[in-house]
Coordinates of N, CA, C and O in Angstrom, one line a residue:
X1 N -1.7 5.0 -4.1 CA -0.7 4.1 -3.6 C -0.1 4.7 -2.4 O 0.3 5.9 -2.4
X2 N 0.1 3.9 -1.3 CA 0.7 4.4 -0.1 C 2.1 4.0 -0.1 O 2.4 2.8 -0.1
X3 N 3.1 4.9 0.0 CA 4.5 4.6 0.0 C 4.9 4.1 -1.3 O 5.3 2.9 -1.5
X4 N 4.9 5.0 -2.3 CA 5.2 4.5 -3.7 C 6.6 4.3 -4.1 O 6.9 3.9 -5.2
X5 N 7.6 4.6 -3.2 CA 9.0 4.4 -3.5 C 9.4 5.2 -4.8 O 9.1 6.4 -4.9
X6 N 10.0 4.5 -5.7 CA 10.5 5.1 -6.9 C 9.4 5.3 -8.0 O 9.7 5.8 -9.0
X7 N 8.2 4.8 -7.7 CA 7.1 5.1 -8.5 C 6.8 4.1 -9.7 O 6.1 4.4 -10.6
X8 N 7.5 2.9 -9.6 CA 7.3 1.9 -10.7 C 5.8 1.6 -10.8 O 5.2 1.5 -11.9
X9 N 5.1 1.3 -9.6 CA 3.7 1.0 -9.7 C 2.8 2.1 -10.1 O 1.8 1.9 -10.7
X10 N 3.2 3.3 -9.7 CA 2.4 4.5 -10.1 C 2.5 4.6 -11.6 O 1.4 4.9 -12.2
X11 N 3.6 4.4 -12.2 CA 3.7 4.5 -13.7 C 2.8 3.4 -14.3 O 2.1 3.6 -15.3
X12 N 2.9 2.2 -13.8 CA 2.1 1.1 -14.3 C 0.6 1.4 -14.2 O -0.1 1.2 -15.1
X13 N 0.2 1.9 -13.0 CA -1.2 2.2 -12.8 C -1.7 3.3 -13.8 O -2.8 3.3 -14.3
X14 N -0.8 4.3 -14.0 CA -1.1 5.4 -14.9 C -1.3 4.9 -16.3 O -2.3 5.3 -17.0
X15 N -0.5 4.0 -16.7 CA -0.6 3.4 -18.1 C -1.8 2.5 -18.2 O -2.5 2.6 -19.3
X16 N -2.1 1.7 -17.2 CA -3.2 0.8 -17.3 C -4.5 1.4 -17.1 O -5.5 0.9 -17.6
X17 N -4.6 2.6 -16.4 CA -5.8 3.2 -16.1 C -5.7 4.7 -16.5 O -5.8 5.6 -15.6
X18 N -5.6 5.0 -17.7 CA -5.4 6.4 -18.1 C -6.5 7.4 -17.7 O -6.3 8.6 -17.7
X19 N -7.7 6.9 -17.5 CA -8.8 7.8 -17.1 C -9.0 7.9 -15.6 O -9.8 8.7 -15.1
X20 N -8.2 7.2 -14.8 CA -8.3 7.2 -13.4 C -7.5 8.4 -12.8 O -6.5 8.9 -13.4
X21 N -7.9 8.8 -11.6 CA -7.1 9.8 -10.9 C -6.3 9.1 -9.8 O -6.9 8.5 -8.9
X22 N -5.0 9.0 -10.0 CA -4.2 8.2 -9.1 C -3.4 9.1 -8.2 O -2.8 10.1 -8.7
X23 N -3.4 8.8 -6.9 CA -2.8 9.6 -5.9 C -1.7 8.7 -5.2 O -2.0 7.6 -4.8
X24 N -0.5 9.3 -5.1 CA 0.5 8.6 -4.4 C 0.9 9.3 -3.1 O 1.0 10.6 -3.2
X25 N 1.0 8.6 -2.0 CA 1.4 9.2 -0.7 C 2.7 8.7 -0.4 O 3.0 7.5 -0.5
X26 N 3.6 9.6 0.0 CA 5.0 9.3 0.3 C 5.6 10.2 1.3 O 5.2 11.4 1.4
X27 N 6.5 9.7 2.1 CA 7.2 10.6 3.1 C 8.7 10.8 2.8 O 9.4 11.5 3.5
X28 N 9.2 10.2 1.7 CA 10.6 10.3 1.3 C 10.7 11.4 0.2 O 10.0 11.3 -0.9
X29 N 11.5 12.4 0.5 CA 11.7 13.5 -0.5 C 12.3 13.0 -1.8 O 11.9 13.5 -2.9
X30 N 13.2 12.1 -1.7 CA 13.9 11.5 -2.9 C 12.8 10.9 -3.8 O 12.8 11.1 -5.0
X31 N 12.0 10.1 -3.2 CA 10.9 9.4 -4.0 C 9.9 10.4 -4.6 O 9.5 10.3 -5.7
X32 N 9.6 11.5 -3.8 CA 8.7 12.5 -4.3 C 9.3 13.2 -5.5 O 8.6 13.4 -6.5
X33 N 10.6 13.5 -5.4 CA 11.2 14.2 -6.5 C 11.2 13.4 -7.8 O 10.9 13.8 -8.9
X34 N 11.5 12.1 -7.7 CA 11.5 11.2 -8.8 C 10.1 11.1 -9.4 O 9.9 11.2 -10.6
X35 N 9.0 11.0 -8.6 CA 7.7 10.9 -9.1 C 7.2 12.2 -9.7 O 6.6 12.3 -10.8
X36 N 7.6 13.4 -9.1 CA 7.3 14.7 -9.7 C 8.0 14.9 -11.0 O 7.4 15.5 -11.9
X37 N 9.2 14.3 -11.2 CA 9.8 14.4 -12.5 C 9.1 13.7 -13.5 O 9.0 14.2 -14.7
X38 N 8.6 12.5 -13.2 CA 7.8 11.7 -14.2 C 6.5 12.4 -14.6 O 6.1 12.4 -15.7
X39 N 5.9 13.1 -13.6 CA 4.7 13.9 -13.9 C 5.0 15.0 -14.8 O 4.4 15.3 -15.8
X40 N 6.1 15.8 -14.5 CA 6.5 16.9 -15.3 C 6.9 16.5 -16.7 O 6.6 17.3 -17.6
X41 N 7.5 15.4 -16.9 CA 7.8 14.9 -18.2 C 6.6 14.3 -19.0 O 6.7 13.9 -20.1
X42 N 5.4 14.3 -18.4 CA 4.2 13.8 -19.0 C 4.1 12.3 -19.0 O 3.3 11.8 -19.7
X43 N 5.0 11.6 -18.3 CA 4.9 10.1 -18.2 C 3.8 9.6 -17.4 O 3.3 8.5 -17.7
X44 N 3.3 10.4 -16.5 CA 2.2 10.0 -15.6 C 1.2 11.1 -15.5 O 1.0 11.7 -14.4
X45 N 0.5 11.5 -16.5 CA -0.3 12.7 -16.5 C -1.5 12.6 -15.5 O -2.0 13.6 -15.1
X46 N -2.0 11.4 -15.2 CA -3.1 11.3 -14.3 C -2.7 10.9 -12.8 O -3.5 10.5 -12.0
X47 N -1.4 11.2 -12.5 CA -0.9 10.9 -11.1 C -0.6 12.2 -10.4 O -0.1 13.2 -11.0
X48 N -1.0 12.3 -9.2 CA -0.6 13.4 -8.3 C 0.0 12.8 -7.1 O -0.4 11.7 -6.6
X49 N 1.1 13.4 -6.5 CA 1.7 12.9 -5.4 C 1.6 13.9 -4.2 O 1.5 15.1 -4.4
X50 N 1.6 13.3 -3.0 CA 1.4 14.1 -1.8 C 2.4 13.7 -0.8 O 2.6 12.5 -0.5
X51 N 3.1 14.7 -0.2 CA 4.0 14.4 0.9 C 3.2 14.4 2.2 O 2.7 15.4 2.7
X52 N 2.9 13.1 2.7 CA 2.1 13.0 3.8 C 2.2 11.6 4.4 O 2.3 10.6 3.6
X53 N 2.0 11.4 5.7 CA 1.9 10.1 6.3 C 0.5 9.6 5.9 O -0.5 10.4 5.8
X54 N 0.4 8.3 5.6 CA -0.9 7.8 5.1 C -2.0 8.0 6.1 O -3.1 8.4 5.7
X55 N -1.8 7.9 7.4 CA -2.8 8.0 8.4 C -3.4 9.5 8.3 O -4.6 9.6 8.4
X56 N -2.6 10.5 8.2 CA -3.1 11.8 8.1 C -3.8 12.1 6.7 O -4.9 12.7 6.8
X57 N -3.3 11.6 5.7 CA -3.9 11.8 4.4 C -5.3 11.1 4.3 O -6.2 11.7 3.8
X58 N -5.3 9.9 4.8 CA -6.6 9.2 4.9 C -7.7 9.9 5.6 O -8.9 10.0 5.2
X59 N -7.3 10.5 6.8 CA -8.2 11.3 7.6 C -8.7 12.6 6.9 O -9.8 13.0 7.0
X60 N -7.7 13.3 6.3 CA -7.9 14.7 5.9 C -8.1 14.9 4.4 O -8.6 16.0 4.0
X61 N -7.7 14.0 3.6 CA -7.7 14.3 2.1 C -8.7 13.5 1.4 O -9.1 13.8 0.2
X62 N -9.2 12.4 2.0 CA -10.2 11.5 1.3 C -11.5 11.4 2.1 O -11.5 11.4 3.3
X63 N -12.6 11.4 1.3 CA -13.9 11.2 2.0 C -14.3 9.8 2.1 O -13.7 9.0 1.3
X64 N -15.2 9.4 2.9 CA -15.7 8.1 2.9 C -16.1 7.6 1.6 O -16.7 8.3 0.8
X65 N -15.8 6.3 1.3 CA -16.2 5.6 0.1 C -15.7 6.4 -1.2 O -16.5 6.4 -2.2
X66 N -14.5 6.9 -1.2 CA -14.0 7.6 -2.3 C -12.9 6.9 -3.1 O -12.5 7.4 -4.2
X67 N -12.4 5.8 -2.5 CA -11.2 5.2 -3.2 C -11.7 3.9 -3.9 O -12.3 3.0 -3.3
X68 N -11.2 3.7 -5.1 CA -11.5 2.5 -5.9 C -10.5 1.4 -5.6 O -10.8 0.2 -5.8
X69 N -9.3 1.7 -5.2 CA -8.3 0.8 -5.0 C -7.2 1.4 -4.1 O -7.0 2.6 -4.1
X70 N -6.5 0.6 -3.3 CA -5.4 1.0 -2.5 C -4.3 0.0 -2.7 O -4.5 -1.2 -2.6
X71 N -3.1 0.5 -2.9 CA -1.9 -0.3 -3.1 C -0.9 0.1 -2.0 O -0.6 1.2 -1.9
X72 N -0.5 -0.9 -1.3 CA 0.6 -0.7 -0.3 C 1.7 -1.7 -0.5 O 1.5 -2.9 -0.4
X73 N 2.8 -1.2 -1.0 CA 3.9 -2.1 -1.4 C 5.1 -2.0 -0.5 O 5.7 -0.9 -0.4
X74 N 5.4 -3.0 0.3 CA 6.6 -3.1 1.1 C 6.7 -2.0 2.1 O 7.7 -1.2 2.1
X75 N 5.7 -1.8 3.0 CA 5.7 -0.8 4.0 C 6.9 -1.0 5.0 O 7.3 -2.2 5.2
X76 N 7.4 0.0 5.5 CA 8.4 -0.1 6.6 C 7.9 -0.9 7.7 O 6.8 -0.5 8.3
X77 N 8.6 -1.9 8.1 CA 8.0 -2.8 9.2 C 8.2 -2.2 10.6 O 7.6 -2.6 11.6
X78 N 9.1 -1.2 10.8 CA 9.3 -0.6 12.1 C 9.5 -1.7 13.1 O 8.7 -1.9 14.0
X79 N 10.6 -2.4 13.1 CA 10.9 -3.5 13.9 C 10.9 -3.3 15.4 O 10.4 -4.1 16.2
X80 N 11.4 -2.1 15.8 CA 11.6 -1.9 17.2 C 10.2 -1.7 17.9 O 9.4 -1.0 17.3
X81 N 10.0 -2.2 19.1 CA 8.8 -2.1 19.7 C 8.4 -0.6 20.0 O 7.3 -0.3 20.0
X82 N 9.4 0.2 20.3 CA 9.1 1.6 20.6 C 8.6 2.4 19.4 O 8.1 3.4 19.5
X83 N 8.8 1.7 18.2 CA 8.3 2.3 16.9 C 7.1 1.7 16.4 O 6.6 2.0 15.3
X84 N 6.5 0.8 17.2 CA 5.3 0.0 16.8 C 4.2 0.9 16.3 O 3.4 0.6 15.4
X85 N 4.0 2.1 17.0 CA 2.9 3.0 16.6 C 3.1 3.6 15.2 O 2.1 4.1 14.7
X86 N 4.2 3.5 14.6 CA 4.4 4.0 13.2 C 4.1 3.0 12.2 O 4.0 3.3 11.0
X87 N 3.8 1.7 12.6 CA 3.4 0.7 11.6 C 2.1 1.1 10.9 O 1.2 1.5 11.5
X88 N 2.1 0.9 9.6 CA 0.9 1.2 8.8 C -0.2 0.2 9.0 O -1.4 0.6 9.2
X89 N 0.1 -1.0 9.0 CA -1.0 -2.0 9.1 C -1.4 -2.3 10.6 O -0.9 -3.3 11.2
X90 N -2.1 -1.4 11.2 CA -2.6 -1.5 12.5 C -4.1 -1.2 12.5 O -4.6 -0.6 11.5
X91 N -4.8 -1.6 13.6 CA -6.2 -1.5 13.6 C -6.8 -0.1 13.2 O -7.6 0.0 12.4
X92 N -6.2 0.9 13.8 CA -6.8 2.3 13.5 C -6.6 2.7 12.1 O -7.6 3.3 11.5
X93 N -5.5 2.4 11.5 CA -5.3 2.7 10.1 C -6.1 1.9 9.1 O -6.7 2.4 8.2
X94 N -6.2 0.6 9.4 CA -7.0 -0.3 8.5 C -8.5 0.2 8.6 O -9.2 0.2 7.6
X95 N -8.9 0.6 9.8 CA -10.3 1.0 9.9 C -10.6 2.3 9.1 O -11.6 2.3 8.4
X96 N -9.7 3.3 9.1 CA -10.0 4.5 8.3 C -9.8 4.2 6.8 O -10.5 4.7 6.0
X97 N -8.9 3.3 6.5 CA -8.7 2.8 5.1 C -9.9 2.2 4.6 O -10.4 2.6 3.5
X98 N -10.5 1.3 5.3 CA -11.8 0.6 4.9 C -12.9 1.7 4.7 O -13.7 1.6 3.8
X99 N -13.0 2.6 5.6 CA -14.0 3.6 5.5 C -13.8 4.5 4.3 O -14.8 4.9 3.7
X100 N -12.6 4.7 3.8 CA -12.4 5.5 2.6 C -12.5 4.7 1.3 O -12.6 5.3 0.2
X101 N -12.6 3.4 1.4 CA -12.8 2.6 0.2 C -14.2 2.4 -0.2 O -15.1 2.2 0.7
X102 N -14.5 2.5 -1.5 CA -15.8 2.2 -2.0 C -16.1 0.7 -1.9 O -15.2 -0.1 -2.0
X103 N -17.4 0.3 -1.7 CA -17.7 -1.1 -1.8 C -17.2 -1.6 -3.2 O -17.4 -1.0 -4.2
X104 N -16.5 -2.7 -3.2 CA -16.0 -3.3 -4.4 C -14.5 -2.9 -4.6 O -13.8 -3.5 -5.4
X105 N -14.0 -1.9 -3.9 CA -12.6 -1.5 -4.0 C -11.7 -2.6 -3.6 O -12.0 -3.4 -2.7
X106 N -10.5 -2.6 -4.2 CA -9.5 -3.6 -3.9 C -8.4 -3.0 -3.0 O -8.0 -1.9 -3.2
X107 N -7.9 -3.8 -2.1 CA -6.7 -3.5 -1.3 C -5.6 -4.5 -1.7 O -5.9 -5.7 -1.5
X108 N -4.5 -4.0 -2.1 CA -3.3 -4.9 -2.4 C -2.2 -4.5 -1.5 O -1.9 -3.3 -1.3
X109 N -1.7 -5.5 -0.8 CA -0.6 -5.3 0.2 C 0.5 -6.3 -0.2 O 0.2 -7.5 -0.5
X110 N 1.7 -5.8 -0.2 CA 2.9 -6.7 -0.4 C 3.9 -6.4 0.7 O 4.2 -5.2 1.0
X111 N 4.6 -7.5 1.2 CA 5.7 -7.3 2.1 C 6.6 -8.4 2.0 O 6.3 -9.5 1.4
X112 N 7.9 -8.2 2.4 CA 8.9 -9.3 2.4 C 9.3 -9.7 3.8 O 10.2 -10.4 3.9
X113 N 8.5 -9.3 4.8 CA 8.8 -9.6 6.2 C 7.7 -10.5 6.7 O 6.6 -10.1 6.8
X114 N 8.1 -11.7 7.0 CA 7.1 -12.7 7.5 C 6.3 -12.2 8.7 O 5.1 -12.3 8.7
X115 N 7.0 -11.6 9.6 CA 6.3 -11.1 10.9 C 5.3 -10.1 10.5 O 4.2 -10.0 11.1
X116 N 5.6 -9.2 9.6 CA 4.7 -8.2 9.1 C 3.5 -8.8 8.4 O 2.4 -8.3 8.6
X117 N 3.8 -9.8 7.6 CA 2.7 -10.5 6.9 C 1.7 -11.1 7.9 O 0.5 -11.0 7.8
X118 N 2.3 -11.8 8.9 CA 1.5 -12.4 10.0 C 0.6 -11.4 10.7 O -0.5 -11.6 11.0
X119 N 1.3 -10.3 11.1 CA 0.6 -9.3 11.8 C -0.5 -8.7 11.0 O -1.7 -8.5 11.4
X120 N -0.2 -8.4 9.7 CA -1.2 -7.8 8.8 C -2.4 -8.8 8.5 O -3.5 -8.4 8.5
X121 N -2.0 -10.1 8.4 CA -3.1 -11.1 8.2 C -4.1 -11.1 9.3 O -5.3 -11.2 9.1
X122 N -3.5 -11.0 10.5 CA -4.4 -11.0 11.7 C -5.3 -9.8 11.7 O -6.5 -9.9 11.9
X123 N -4.8 -8.6 11.5 CA -5.6 -7.4 11.5 C -6.6 -7.4 10.3 O -7.8 -7.1 10.5
X124 N -6.2 -7.8 9.1 CA -7.1 -7.9 8.0 C -8.2 -8.9 8.2 O -9.4 -8.6 7.8
X125 N -7.9 -10.1 8.7 CA -8.9 -11.1 9.0 C -9.9 -10.6 10.0 O -11.1 -11.0 9.9
X126 N -9.6 -9.7 10.9 CA -10.5 -9.2 11.9 C -11.2 -7.9 11.4 O -11.7 -7.2 12.3
X127 N -11.2 -7.7 10.2 CA -11.8 -6.5 9.6 C -13.0 -6.9 8.8 O -12.9 -7.4 7.7
X128 N -14.2 -6.6 9.4 CA -15.5 -7.1 8.7 C -15.7 -6.4 7.4 O -16.4 -7.0 6.6
X129 N -15.2 -5.3 7.1 CA -15.4 -4.6 5.9 C -14.6 -5.0 4.7 O -14.7 -4.5 3.6
X130 N -13.7 -6.0 4.9 CA -12.9 -6.6 3.9 C -13.1 -8.1 3.7 O -13.3 -8.8 4.7
X131 N -13.1 -8.5 2.5 CA -13.2 -9.9 2.1 C -12.0 -10.3 1.4 O -11.6 -9.8 0.4
X132 N -11.3 -11.4 1.9 CA -10.1 -11.9 1.3 C -10.4 -12.5 -0.1 O -11.4 -13.2 -0.2
X133 N -9.7 -12.1 -1.1 CA -9.9 -12.6 -2.5 C -9.0 -13.9 -2.8 O -9.1 -14.4 -3.9
X134 N -8.3 -14.3 -1.8 CA -7.4 -15.4 -2.0 C -7.9 -16.6 -1.2 O -8.7 -16.4 -0.2
X135 N -7.4 -17.8 -1.4 CA -7.8 -19.0 -0.7 C -7.0 -19.1 0.6 O -7.4 -19.9 1.5
X136 N -6.0 -18.3 0.8 CA -5.2 -18.3 2.0 C -5.0 -16.8 2.4 O -5.3 -15.9 1.6
X137 N -4.5 -16.6 3.6 CA -4.3 -15.2 4.0 C -3.5 -14.4 3.0 O -3.7 -13.2 2.7
X138 N -2.4 -15.0 2.4 CA -1.6 -14.4 1.4 C -1.0 -15.5 0.5 O -1.2 -16.7 0.8
X139 N -0.4 -15.0 -0.6 CA 0.2 -15.9 -1.5 C 1.7 -15.4 -1.7 O 2.0 -14.3 -1.4
X140 N 2.6 -16.3 -2.2 CA 4.0 -15.9 -2.3 C 4.3 -15.5 -3.7 O 5.4 -15.0 -4.0
X141 N 3.4 -15.7 -4.6 CA 3.5 -15.2 -6.0 C 2.2 -14.6 -6.4 O 1.2 -15.1 -6.1
X142 N 2.3 -13.5 -7.2 CA 1.1 -12.9 -7.7 C 1.4 -12.4 -9.1 O 2.0 -11.3 -9.3
X143 N 1.0 -13.2 -10.1 CA 1.3 -12.8 -11.5 C 0.7 -11.5 -11.9 O -0.3 -11.1 -11.4
X144 N 1.4 -10.8 -12.8 CA 0.9 -9.6 -13.3 C 1.3 -8.3 -12.5 O 0.9 -7.2 -12.9
X145 N 2.1 -8.5 -11.5 CA 2.6 -7.4 -10.7 C 3.7 -6.7 -11.4 O 4.6 -7.4 -12.0
X146 N 3.8 -5.4 -11.2 CA 5.0 -4.7 -11.6 C 6.0 -4.8 -10.4 O 5.5 -4.5 -9.2
X147 N 7.2 -5.2 -10.6 CA 8.1 -5.3 -9.5 C 8.6 -3.9 -9.0 O 9.0 -3.1 -9.9
X148 N 8.5 -3.7 -7.7 CA 9.0 -2.4 -7.2 C 10.5 -2.6 -6.8 O 11.0 -3.7 -6.8
X149 N 11.1 -1.5 -6.5 CA 12.5 -1.5 -6.0 C 12.8 -2.5 -4.9 O 13.7 -3.3 -4.9
X150 N 11.9 -2.4 -3.8 CA 12.0 -3.2 -2.7 C 11.7 -4.7 -2.9 O 12.3 -5.6 -2.4
X151 N 10.8 -4.9 -3.8 CA 10.5 -6.3 -4.2 C 11.7 -7.0 -4.9 O 12.0 -8.1 -4.6
X152 N 12.3 -6.2 -5.8 CA 13.5 -6.7 -6.5 C 14.6 -7.0 -5.6 O 15.3 -8.0 -5.6
X153 N 14.8 -6.1 -4.6 CA 15.9 -6.2 -3.6 C 15.6 -7.5 -2.7 O 16.5 -8.2 -2.5
X154 N 14.4 -7.6 -2.3 CA 14.0 -8.8 -1.5 C 14.3 -10.1 -2.2 O 14.9 -11.0 -1.7
X155 N 13.9 -10.2 -3.5 CA 14.1 -11.4 -4.3 C 15.6 -11.6 -4.6 O 16.0 -12.8 -4.6
X156 N 16.3 -10.5 -4.8 CA 17.7 -10.7 -5.0 C 18.5 -11.3 -3.9 O 19.4 -12.1 -4.1
X157 N 18.1 -11.0 -2.6 CA 18.8 -11.6 -1.5 C 18.1 -12.8 -1.0 O 18.5 -13.4 0.1
X158 N 17.1 -13.3 -1.7 CA 16.4 -14.6 -1.4 C 15.3 -14.5 -0.4 O 14.9 -15.6 0.1
X159 N 14.8 -13.4 -0.1 CA 13.6 -13.3 0.8 C 12.3 -13.6 0.1 O 12.1 -13.2 -1.0
X160 N 11.4 -14.3 0.7 CA 10.1 -14.5 0.2 C 9.3 -13.3 0.3 O 9.5 -12.4 1.1
X161 N 8.3 -13.2 -0.6 CA 7.4 -12.0 -0.6 C 6.0 -12.6 -0.3 O 5.7 -13.7 -0.6
X162 N 5.2 -11.7 0.3 CA 3.8 -12.1 0.8 C 2.9 -11.1 0.2 O 3.0 -9.9 0.5
X163 N 1.9 -11.6 -0.6 CA 1.0 -10.7 -1.3 C -0.4 -11.0 -0.8 O -0.9 -12.1 -0.7
X164 N -1.1 -9.9 -0.5 CA -2.5 -9.9 0.0 C -3.4 -9.2 -1.1 O -3.0 -8.3 -1.7
X165 N -4.6 -9.7 -1.2 CA -5.6 -9.1 -2.1 C -7.0 -9.2 -1.4 O -7.5 -10.3 -1.1
X166 N -7.5 -8.1 -1.0 CA -8.8 -8.0 -0.4 C -9.7 -7.1 -1.1 O -9.3 -6.2 -1.7
X167 N -11.0 -7.3 -0.9 CA -12.0 -6.4 -1.5 C -12.9 -5.8 -0.4 O -13.4 -6.5 0.5
X168 N -13.3 -4.6 -0.6 CA -14.2 -3.9 0.3 C -15.6 -4.5 0.1 O -16.0 -4.5 -1.1
X169 N -16.2 -4.9 1.1 CA -17.6 -5.4 1.0 C -18.6 -4.4 1.4 O -18.2 -3.2 1.6
X170 N -19.8 -4.8 1.6 CA -20.9 -3.9 1.9 C -21.0 -3.6 3.4 O -21.9 -2.7 3.8
X171 N -20.3 -4.3 4.3 CA -20.4 -4.0 5.7 C -20.0 -2.6 6.0 O -19.0 -2.1 5.4
X172 N -20.6 -2.0 7.0 CA -20.2 -0.6 7.3 C -18.7 -0.5 7.7 O -18.2 -1.4 8.4
X173 N -18.1 0.6 7.3 CA -16.7 0.8 7.6 C -16.5 1.9 8.6 O -17.3 2.8 8.7

């Protein structure tokens, strides 16, 4: 999971897939400490967390076709144009992400920012290595999700959420 926040989804993934090796990437020390505490208490024995920007971790920690799934929940939209280079869902990052995913691997993205959803939809639609699993670029509800801190906050203040589900296909990444 990229940007796991307080780790609700990491805990869910750990419980649902006890034989999987789950890696969480995060740049917030507060979030890392919370996740490390859960690991130390034995709540998430198959989870490891890494303090790293996703772009760097994808390039240096994972080999091509090594990821079974990628979860990106409510990434920072970096609204200011001078911060645009920090946005996660951009061509360079999506390309390395696709390269690191195994054929058949799933990519789950959630955001509560319409502009970010639109930008992501455009980048993802232009990615030959991914096949949309939905009838539309995104949906506003996705049953079976564990709600994250940011998702609950968005819904509490009345913002819509946008959920993406894509699968890595056989095209070269």
